[in-house]
Short mmCIF file of C-alpha atoms in Angstrom, two decimals:
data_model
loop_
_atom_site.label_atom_id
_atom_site.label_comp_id
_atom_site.label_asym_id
_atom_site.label_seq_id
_atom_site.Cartn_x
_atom_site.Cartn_y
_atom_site.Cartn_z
CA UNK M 74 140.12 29.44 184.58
CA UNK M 75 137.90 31.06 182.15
CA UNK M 76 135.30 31.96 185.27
CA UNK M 77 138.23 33.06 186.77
CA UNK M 78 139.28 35.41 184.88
CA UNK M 79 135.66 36.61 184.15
CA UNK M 80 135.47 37.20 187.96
CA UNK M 81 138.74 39.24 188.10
CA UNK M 82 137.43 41.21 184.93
CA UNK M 83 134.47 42.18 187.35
CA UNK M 84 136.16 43.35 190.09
CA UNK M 85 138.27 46.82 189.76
CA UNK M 86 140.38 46.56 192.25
CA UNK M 87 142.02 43.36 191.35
CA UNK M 88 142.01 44.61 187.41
CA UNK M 89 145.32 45.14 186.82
CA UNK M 90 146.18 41.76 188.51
CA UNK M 91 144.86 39.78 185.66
CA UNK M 92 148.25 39.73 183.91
CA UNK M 93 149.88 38.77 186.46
CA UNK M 94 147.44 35.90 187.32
CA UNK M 95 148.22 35.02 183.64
CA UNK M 96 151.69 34.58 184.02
CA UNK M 97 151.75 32.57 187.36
CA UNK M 98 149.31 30.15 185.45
CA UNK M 99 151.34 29.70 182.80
CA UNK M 100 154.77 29.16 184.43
CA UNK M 101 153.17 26.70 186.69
CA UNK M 102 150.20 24.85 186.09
CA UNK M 103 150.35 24.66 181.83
CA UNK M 104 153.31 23.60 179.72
CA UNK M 105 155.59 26.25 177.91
CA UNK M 106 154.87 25.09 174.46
CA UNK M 107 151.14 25.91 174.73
CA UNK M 108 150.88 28.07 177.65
CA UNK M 109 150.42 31.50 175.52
CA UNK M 110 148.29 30.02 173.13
CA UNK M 111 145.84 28.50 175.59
CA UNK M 112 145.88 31.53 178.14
CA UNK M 113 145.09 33.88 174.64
CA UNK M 114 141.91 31.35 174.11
CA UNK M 115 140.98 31.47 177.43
CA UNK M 116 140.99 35.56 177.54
CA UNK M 117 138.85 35.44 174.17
CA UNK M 118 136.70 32.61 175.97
CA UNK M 119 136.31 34.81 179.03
CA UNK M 120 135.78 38.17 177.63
CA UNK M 121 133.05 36.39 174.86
CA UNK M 122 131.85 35.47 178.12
CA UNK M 123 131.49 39.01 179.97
CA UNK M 124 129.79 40.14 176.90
CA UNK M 125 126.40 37.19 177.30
CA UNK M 126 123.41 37.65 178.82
CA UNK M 127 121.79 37.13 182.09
CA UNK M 128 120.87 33.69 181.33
CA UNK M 129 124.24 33.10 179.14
CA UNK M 130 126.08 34.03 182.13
CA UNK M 131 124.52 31.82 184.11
CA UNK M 132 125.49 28.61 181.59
CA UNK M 133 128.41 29.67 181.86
CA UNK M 134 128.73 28.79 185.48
CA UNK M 135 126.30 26.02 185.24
CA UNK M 136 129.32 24.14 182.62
CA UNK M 137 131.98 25.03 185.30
CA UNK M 138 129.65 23.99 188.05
CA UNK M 139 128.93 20.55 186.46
CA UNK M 140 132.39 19.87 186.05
CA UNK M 141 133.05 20.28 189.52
CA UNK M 142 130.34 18.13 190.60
CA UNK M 143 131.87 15.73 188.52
CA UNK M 144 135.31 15.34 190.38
CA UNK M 145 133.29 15.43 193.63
CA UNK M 146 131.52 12.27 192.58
CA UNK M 147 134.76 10.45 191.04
CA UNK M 148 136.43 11.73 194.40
CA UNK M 149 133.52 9.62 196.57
CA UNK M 150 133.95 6.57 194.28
CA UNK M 151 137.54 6.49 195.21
CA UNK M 152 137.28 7.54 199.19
CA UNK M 153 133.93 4.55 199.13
CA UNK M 154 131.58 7.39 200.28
CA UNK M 155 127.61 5.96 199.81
CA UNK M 156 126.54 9.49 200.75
CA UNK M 157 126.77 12.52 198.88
CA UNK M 158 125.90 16.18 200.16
CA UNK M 159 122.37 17.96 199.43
CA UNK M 160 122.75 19.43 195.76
CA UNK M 161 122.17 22.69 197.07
CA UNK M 162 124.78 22.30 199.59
CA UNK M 163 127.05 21.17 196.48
CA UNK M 164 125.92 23.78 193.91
CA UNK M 165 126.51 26.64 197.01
CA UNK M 166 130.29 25.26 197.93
CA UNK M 167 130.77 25.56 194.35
CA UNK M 168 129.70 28.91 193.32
CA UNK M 169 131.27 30.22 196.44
CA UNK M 170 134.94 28.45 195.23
CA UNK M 171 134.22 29.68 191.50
CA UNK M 172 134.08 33.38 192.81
CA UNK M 173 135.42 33.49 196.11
CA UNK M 174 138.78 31.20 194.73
CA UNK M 175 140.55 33.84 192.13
CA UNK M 176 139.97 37.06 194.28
CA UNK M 177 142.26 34.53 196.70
CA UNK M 178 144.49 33.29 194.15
CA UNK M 179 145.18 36.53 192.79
CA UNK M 180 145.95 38.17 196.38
CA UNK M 181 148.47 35.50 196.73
CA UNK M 182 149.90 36.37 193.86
CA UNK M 183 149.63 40.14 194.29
CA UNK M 184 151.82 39.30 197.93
CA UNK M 185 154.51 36.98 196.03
CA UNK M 186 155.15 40.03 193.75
CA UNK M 187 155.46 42.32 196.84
CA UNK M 188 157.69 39.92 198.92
CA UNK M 189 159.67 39.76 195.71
CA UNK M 190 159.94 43.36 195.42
CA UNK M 191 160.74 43.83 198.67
CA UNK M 192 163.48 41.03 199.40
CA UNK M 193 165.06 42.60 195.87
CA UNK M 194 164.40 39.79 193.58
CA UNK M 195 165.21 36.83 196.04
CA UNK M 196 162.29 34.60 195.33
CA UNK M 197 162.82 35.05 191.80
CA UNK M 198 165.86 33.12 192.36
CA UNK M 199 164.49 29.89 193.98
CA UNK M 200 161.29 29.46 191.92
CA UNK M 201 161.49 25.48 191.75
CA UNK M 202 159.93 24.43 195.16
CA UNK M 203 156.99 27.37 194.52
CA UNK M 204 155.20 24.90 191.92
CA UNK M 205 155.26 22.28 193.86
CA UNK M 206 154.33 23.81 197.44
CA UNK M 207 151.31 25.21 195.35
CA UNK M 208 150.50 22.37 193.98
CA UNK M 209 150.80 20.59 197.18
CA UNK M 210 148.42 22.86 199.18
CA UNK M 211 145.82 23.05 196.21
CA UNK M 212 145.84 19.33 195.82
CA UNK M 213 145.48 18.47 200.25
CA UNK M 214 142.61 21.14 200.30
CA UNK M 215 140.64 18.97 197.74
CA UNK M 216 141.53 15.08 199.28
CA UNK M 217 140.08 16.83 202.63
CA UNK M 218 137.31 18.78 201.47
CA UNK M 219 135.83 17.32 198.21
CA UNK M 220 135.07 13.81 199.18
CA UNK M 221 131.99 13.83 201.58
CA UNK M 222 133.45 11.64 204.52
CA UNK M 223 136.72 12.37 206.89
CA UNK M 224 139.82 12.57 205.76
CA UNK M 225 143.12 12.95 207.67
CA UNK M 226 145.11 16.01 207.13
CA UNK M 227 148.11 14.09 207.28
CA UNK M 228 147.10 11.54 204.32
CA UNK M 229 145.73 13.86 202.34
CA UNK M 230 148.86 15.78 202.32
CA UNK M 231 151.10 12.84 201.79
CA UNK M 232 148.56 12.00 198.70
CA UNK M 233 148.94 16.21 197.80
CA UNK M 234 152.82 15.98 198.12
CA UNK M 235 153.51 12.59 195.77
CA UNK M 236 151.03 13.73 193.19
CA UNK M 237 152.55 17.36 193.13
CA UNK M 238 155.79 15.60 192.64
CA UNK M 239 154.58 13.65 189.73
CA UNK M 240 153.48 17.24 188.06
CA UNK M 241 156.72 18.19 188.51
CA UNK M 242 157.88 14.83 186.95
CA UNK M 243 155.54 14.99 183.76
CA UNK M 244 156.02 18.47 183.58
CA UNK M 245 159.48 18.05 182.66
CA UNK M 246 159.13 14.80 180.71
CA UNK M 247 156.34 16.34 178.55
CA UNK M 248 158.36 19.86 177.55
CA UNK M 249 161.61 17.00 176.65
CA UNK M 250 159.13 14.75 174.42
CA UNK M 251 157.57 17.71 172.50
CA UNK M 252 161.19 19.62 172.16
CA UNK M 253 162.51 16.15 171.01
CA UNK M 254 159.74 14.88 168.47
CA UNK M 255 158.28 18.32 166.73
CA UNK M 256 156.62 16.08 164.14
CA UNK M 257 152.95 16.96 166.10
CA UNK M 258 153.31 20.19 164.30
CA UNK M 259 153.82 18.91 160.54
CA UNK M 260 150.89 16.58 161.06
CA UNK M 261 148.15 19.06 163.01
CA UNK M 262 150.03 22.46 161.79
CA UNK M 263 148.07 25.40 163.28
CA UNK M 264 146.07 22.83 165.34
CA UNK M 265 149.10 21.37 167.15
CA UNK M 266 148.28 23.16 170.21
CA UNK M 267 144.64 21.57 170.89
CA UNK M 268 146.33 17.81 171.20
CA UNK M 269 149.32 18.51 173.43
CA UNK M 270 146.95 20.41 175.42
CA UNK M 271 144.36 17.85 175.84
CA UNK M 272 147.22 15.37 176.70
CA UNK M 273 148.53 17.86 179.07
CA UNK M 274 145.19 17.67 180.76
CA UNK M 275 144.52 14.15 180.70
CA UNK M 276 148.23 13.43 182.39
CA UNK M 277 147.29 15.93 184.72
CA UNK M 278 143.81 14.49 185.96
CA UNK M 279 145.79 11.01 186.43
CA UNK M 280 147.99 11.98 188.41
CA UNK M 281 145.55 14.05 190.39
CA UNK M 282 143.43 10.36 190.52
CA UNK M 283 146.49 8.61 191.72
CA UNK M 284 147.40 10.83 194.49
CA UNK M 285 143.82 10.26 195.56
CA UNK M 286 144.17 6.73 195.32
CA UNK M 287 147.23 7.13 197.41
CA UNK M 288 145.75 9.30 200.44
CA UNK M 289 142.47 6.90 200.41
CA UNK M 290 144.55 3.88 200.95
CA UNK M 291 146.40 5.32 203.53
CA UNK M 292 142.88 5.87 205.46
CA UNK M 293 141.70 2.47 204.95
CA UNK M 294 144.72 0.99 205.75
CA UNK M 295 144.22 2.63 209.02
CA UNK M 296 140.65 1.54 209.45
CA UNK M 297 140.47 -2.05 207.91
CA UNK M 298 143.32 -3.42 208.92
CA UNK M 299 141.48 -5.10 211.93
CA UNK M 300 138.76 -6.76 209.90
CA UNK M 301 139.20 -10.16 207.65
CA UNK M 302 138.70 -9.61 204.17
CA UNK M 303 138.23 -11.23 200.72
CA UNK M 304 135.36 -12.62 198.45
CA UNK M 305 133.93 -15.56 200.85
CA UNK M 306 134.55 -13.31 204.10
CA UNK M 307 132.45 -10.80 202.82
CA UNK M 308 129.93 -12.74 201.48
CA UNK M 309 129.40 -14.57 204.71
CA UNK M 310 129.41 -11.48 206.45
CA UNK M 311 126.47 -9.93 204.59
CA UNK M 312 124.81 -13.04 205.16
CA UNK M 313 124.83 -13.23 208.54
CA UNK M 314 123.28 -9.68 208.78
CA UNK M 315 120.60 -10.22 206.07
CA UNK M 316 119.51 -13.29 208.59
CA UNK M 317 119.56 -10.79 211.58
CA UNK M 318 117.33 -8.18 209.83
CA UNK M 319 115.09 -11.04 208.40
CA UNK M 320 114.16 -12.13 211.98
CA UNK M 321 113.37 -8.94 212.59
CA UNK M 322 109.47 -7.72 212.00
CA UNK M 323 108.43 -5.95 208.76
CA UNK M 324 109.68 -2.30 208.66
CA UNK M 325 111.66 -2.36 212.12
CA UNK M 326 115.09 -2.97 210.98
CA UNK M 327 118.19 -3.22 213.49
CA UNK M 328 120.43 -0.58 214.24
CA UNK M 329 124.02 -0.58 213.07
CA UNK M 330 125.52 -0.32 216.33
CA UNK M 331 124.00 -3.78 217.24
CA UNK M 332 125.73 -5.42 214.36
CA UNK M 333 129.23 -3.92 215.25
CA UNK M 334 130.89 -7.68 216.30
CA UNK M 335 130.34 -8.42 212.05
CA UNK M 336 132.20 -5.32 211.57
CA UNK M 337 134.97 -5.56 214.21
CA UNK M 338 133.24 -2.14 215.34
CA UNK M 339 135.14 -0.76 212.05
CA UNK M 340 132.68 2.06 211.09
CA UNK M 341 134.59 2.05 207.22
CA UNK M 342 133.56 -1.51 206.71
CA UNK M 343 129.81 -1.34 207.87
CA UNK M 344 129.41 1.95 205.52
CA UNK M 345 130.93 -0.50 202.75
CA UNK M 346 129.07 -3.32 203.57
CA UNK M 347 125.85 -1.02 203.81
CA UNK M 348 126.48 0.28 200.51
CA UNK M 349 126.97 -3.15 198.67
CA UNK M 350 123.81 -4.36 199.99
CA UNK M 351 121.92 -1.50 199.52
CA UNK M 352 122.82 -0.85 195.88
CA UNK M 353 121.80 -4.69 195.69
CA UNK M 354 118.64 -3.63 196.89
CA UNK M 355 118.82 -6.17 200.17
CA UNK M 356 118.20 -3.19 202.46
CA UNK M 357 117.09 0.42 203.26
CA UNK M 358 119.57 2.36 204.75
CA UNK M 359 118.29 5.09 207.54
CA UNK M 360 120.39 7.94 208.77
CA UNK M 361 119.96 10.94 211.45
CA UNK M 362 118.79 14.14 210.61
CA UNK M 363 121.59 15.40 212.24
CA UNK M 364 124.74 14.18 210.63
CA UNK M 365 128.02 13.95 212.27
CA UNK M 366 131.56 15.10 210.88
CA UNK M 367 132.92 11.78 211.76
CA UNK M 368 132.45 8.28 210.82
CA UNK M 369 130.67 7.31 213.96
CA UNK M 370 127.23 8.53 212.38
CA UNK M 371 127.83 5.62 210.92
CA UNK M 372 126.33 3.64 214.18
CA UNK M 373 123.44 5.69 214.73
CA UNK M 374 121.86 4.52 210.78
CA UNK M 375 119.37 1.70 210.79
CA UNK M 376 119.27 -0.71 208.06
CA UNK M 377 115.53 -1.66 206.97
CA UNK M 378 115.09 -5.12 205.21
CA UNK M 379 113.95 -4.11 201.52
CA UNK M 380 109.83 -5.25 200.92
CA UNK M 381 111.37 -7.61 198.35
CA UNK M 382 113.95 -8.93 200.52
CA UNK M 383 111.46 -12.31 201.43
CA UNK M 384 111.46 -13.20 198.29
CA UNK M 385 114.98 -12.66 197.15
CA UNK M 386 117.89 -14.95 196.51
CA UNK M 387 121.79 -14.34 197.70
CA UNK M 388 122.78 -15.34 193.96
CA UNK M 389 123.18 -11.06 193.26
CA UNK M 390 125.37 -10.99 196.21
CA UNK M 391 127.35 -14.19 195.50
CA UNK M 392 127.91 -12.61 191.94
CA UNK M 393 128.87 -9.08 193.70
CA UNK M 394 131.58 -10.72 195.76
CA UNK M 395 133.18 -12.62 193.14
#
């Protein structure tokens, strides 16, 4: 937000805005007992900011950057992506959201006003869907975009929808609990603020987690479904495919697409298979130059039995199934 606001402070036409932007933040992404308090920090935070040097400045965005990489990677964890993009693919995507992001948040804003203006107050009147449809469309561009393997539109919105709704949810609960039990100010007294908010944000990023959770699930349900699972399937599996790329000679490997009867020809479960026995250091894993936008890349990798892979025992991979 800070950035944010540091970007809008740069850019005249959008100036007057700022307040605005303020206000829209505050009614809907922060709760109303700290809202003012955090959005005054964050104007001190960003105008200390617009006052730093050249290579201040670019710290600055470096701290926002690396926080940004770090959903990205806790995002692949959860969507099973072995692959992540080039880092100056990542650190590009970034900047561009960091800047490009509030010029189009503010616009949005700028046309709610107008609409409102215009229609004579009506939106004003029906505020409590806004929120969530915001939320909702933030949320479904990040389950489709961040993690660095397909993602269905339709899943990701279903994961954007139920997690918006549980913002809505702990919204609520959390402005009842700190109305109802005030005692947070008697024990941190000026401080109060800094706990509540760093609560606010950890609900927040849980629920964020769990609608992830929810729109992965939904894509493995419709890619796994076909394939047997559990501890001794797998193991057996990864077996069987260690033997096959044993036979083969030193450095030739076997391509994927050869070994697509073991998967059930389910590209998720050969890039989960490759990934457990590469991290096990079993295999090599190969890919195209040219990557594709789909999982069937997945078939064009070759897998390259690992120089120690002679001499190595199946006890890591027994332990890594159970």
């Amino acid at each position: 937000v800070s950035v944010g606001l540091l970007v809008l402070a740069s850019v005249p036409a959008f100036a007057d805005m700022r307040e605005q932007l303020q206000v829209f933040l505050a009614e809907n992404l922060l709760l109303p007992q700290v809202a003012s308090t955090v959005i005054e920090y964050v104007n001190q935070f960003a105008d200390a900011a617009g006052r730093l040097s050249l290579v201040g400045t670019l710290l600055f965005f470096v701290t926002a950057l690396w926080t940004m990489l770090s959903v990205e990677d806790t995002f692949n964890r959860i969507w099973r992506s072995a692959r992540r993009r080039p880092m100056v693919y990542r650190i590009v995507l970034y900047w561009a959201a960091l800047t490009a992001g509030p010029l189009l948040l503010t616009a949005l804003v700028w046309l709610n006003l107008r609409l409102d203006t215009a229609t004579g107050g009506f939106l004003s009147g029906v505020p409590h869907w806004i929120p969530w449809l915001f939320s909702t469309v933030l949320l479904a561009l990040g389950y489709r975009l961040i993690p660095y393997r397909p993602v269905r539109l339709l899943h990701a919105l279903i994961g954007a929808g139920f997690a918006a709704l549980l913002l809505e949810f702990l919204k609520w609960g959390m402005t009842r609990y700190v109305y109802a039990f005030p005692t947070y100010e008697v024990v941190y007294g000026a401080f109060s603020v800094l706990p509540v908010f760093l609560l606010w944000v950890y609900s927040v990023w849980v629920v964020v987690l769990l609608g992830a959770l929810l729109s992965a699930n939904l894509g493995f349900a419709d890619t796994d479904a076909i394939v047997i699972h559990g501890p001794a399937a797998e193991f057996e599996r990864a077996r069987d495919i260690l033997d096959r790329i044993a036979r083969k000679g030193p450095g030739d490997g076997i391509s994927v697409s050869e070994l697509g009867s073991a998967f059930g020809h389910n590209a998720a479960v050969a890039d989960r298979v490759g990934s457990a026995l590469a991290r096990l250091g079993y295999i090599i894993r190969v890919w195209p130059v040219t990557r594709r936008t789909s999982l069937n890349y997945v078939w064009t990798e070759r897998w390259i039995g690992s120089p120690q892979l002679p001499q190595m025992s199946l006890r890591a991979l027994r332990d890594d199934e159970a």
